[in-house]
Amino acid sequence: MHFIVKVFPEIIIKSPPVRKRFIKQLRDNLRRLLQPLSEDIQVKRDWEKVEVQAPGADERLTRQVADVLARTPGIDAFALVQAYPLGDLDDILAKTRAHWAEALAGKTFCVRVKRSGKHDFSSTDIERYVGGGLLQQTQAAGVKLRDPDITVRLEVKRQWLFVLENLRRGLGGYPLGAQNDGVLSLVSGGFDSIVASYLTMKRGMRTHFCFFSLGGHAHEMAVKEVSYYLWQKYGASHNVQFVTVPFEGVVAEILEKVDNAYMGVILKRMMLRAASRVAEELDLKALVTGESVAQVSSQTIPNLNAIDRATDTLVLRPLIAMDKRDIIQLSRDIGTETYSANVPEYCGVISVRPTTNAKLHRVESEEARFDFTVLERALEDRAQTPIHHLVDAGETELDVAVEPQVGEGDVVIDIRHPDEAGLKPLALTGDQLLEIPFFRLNGQFGKLDPQRRYLLYCEKGVMSQLHAAHLMDAGHRNIGVYRPE
């Protein structure tokens, strides 16, 4: 197995020291992410790309590596390649034909070559010779230099020929950790805050999560679940914190002391104040929110201006000019739509006629009646946990049995996304295994045989324990977690 990984083009145009640092960061991130798959995987970098190799890798490992490459920030494109010692033009044609003859049948194509080193031929010479040979020696429909059905890509580097197969697009963006300072994202679990968090991760920012609990265990569990999923899929190369701030008391104080029209604006100001304190203690230089101009009453320009005056910390709003349908589409693309759509809603304050034109002097007048010791208590009572230890740190209120083996009569429910389950299928017999994705579990679990015990499975064990705890909260006791040794 040999992949060539092309870095995001914006990295290439950086100054030499920055370019070197970014590519090194991408290499280091890939090493962390790929090492659990196989200790034989090697990740190397040069001036413009990264190479991933594992001699003797089987098809399953190759697919797993490709999955990691497809969701790692900083990668523009990647391709599985076959490497050969460089021969003459006839040899290059023969090697290329062996890989592409079948795929070219009935298709238009062109040949694109990238060459470095000293040779007796140019890149154009190879393109013409190989293109003409493939046209004559395969069932291709013809050569088409613009918008062909297939682009045959070759690279010649010194004395090696690389035949590229299956070029795939990556996420783009910058390698996670490329920005020296992290950020704190205010997450509610909905479409907006999760997509905003994804965008900062994609831009190379180590993104921590801050959740303001307004009441309801189910809501908190759902937010932890989608945050964990997002981190595991796009940011697992770096550890981050999940911070929960209990805000029920703050909401109660607002409901009692603040004019109805200003409740929403002042709640957002209190959240920014609290998040700024958390960010300062974590040495994070910016906050992230999912706000978009005029999407709701608190997100008009005057209201956002009034909200921002509550803190000196930089507030990033990646979605500020995005439409809701575009946000939901991006949520769908990154795999969080179903999570966010099923997050229980909890409205802390509901204004009958919320202001859309908040005046700062009026905001300050309303806040003068607020008892800020309530906000201090909320900050003192906050919980902070490394996101990969949410369950290990005792985040579930009920004791969920964790089993290393499937007992007689037990049934394992694989709750992973179908794509993930297909990459790493469980080796269990048909009567021992059900595949019910997490987004259908709550609706289908009640229809299962209550006399049998069901063990939930996911790769890391975190989401399965969160779901098991949620089902136990709902009254089900025939539930556990499967964690094979």
Short mmCIF file of C-alpha atoms in Angstrom, two decimals, residues 18 45 50 54 78 111 143-144 152 195 205 214 254 256 258 273 315 335 345 405 434:
data_model
loop_
_atom_site.label_atom_id
_atom_site.label_comp_id
_atom_site.label_asym_id
_atom_site.label_seq_id
_atom_site.Cartn_x
_atom_site.Cartn_y
_atom_site.Cartn_z
CA VAL A 18 5.64 28.12 7.56
CA ARG A 45 7.03 14.08 4.11
CA VAL A 50 3.21 13.38 2.36
CA ALA A 54 2.61 -0.09 4.48
CA PHE A 78 -4.76 11.70 -2.15
CA VAL A 111 -2.88 11.62 -19.52
CA VAL A 143 -8.58 11.19 -26.08
CA LYS A 144 -10.25 14.32 -24.70
CA VAL A 152 -4.73 9.03 -16.04
CA VAL A 195 -20.91 23.00 11.84
CA MET A 205 -7.69 25.24 15.13
CA LEU A 214 -30.04 24.68 30.78
CA ILE A 254 -32.72 36.30 34.16
CA GLU A 256 -36.84 36.96 37.56
CA VAL A 258 -34.66 41.04 33.34
CA ARG A 273 -18.70 36.08 30.00
CA VAL A 315 -15.48 35.90 19.03
CA GLY A 335 -22.15 13.20 9.06
CA GLU A 345 -34.46 21.19 22.29
CA GLN A 405 -17.33 -11.37 25.58
CA LEU A 434 -27.92 -6.67 14.92
#
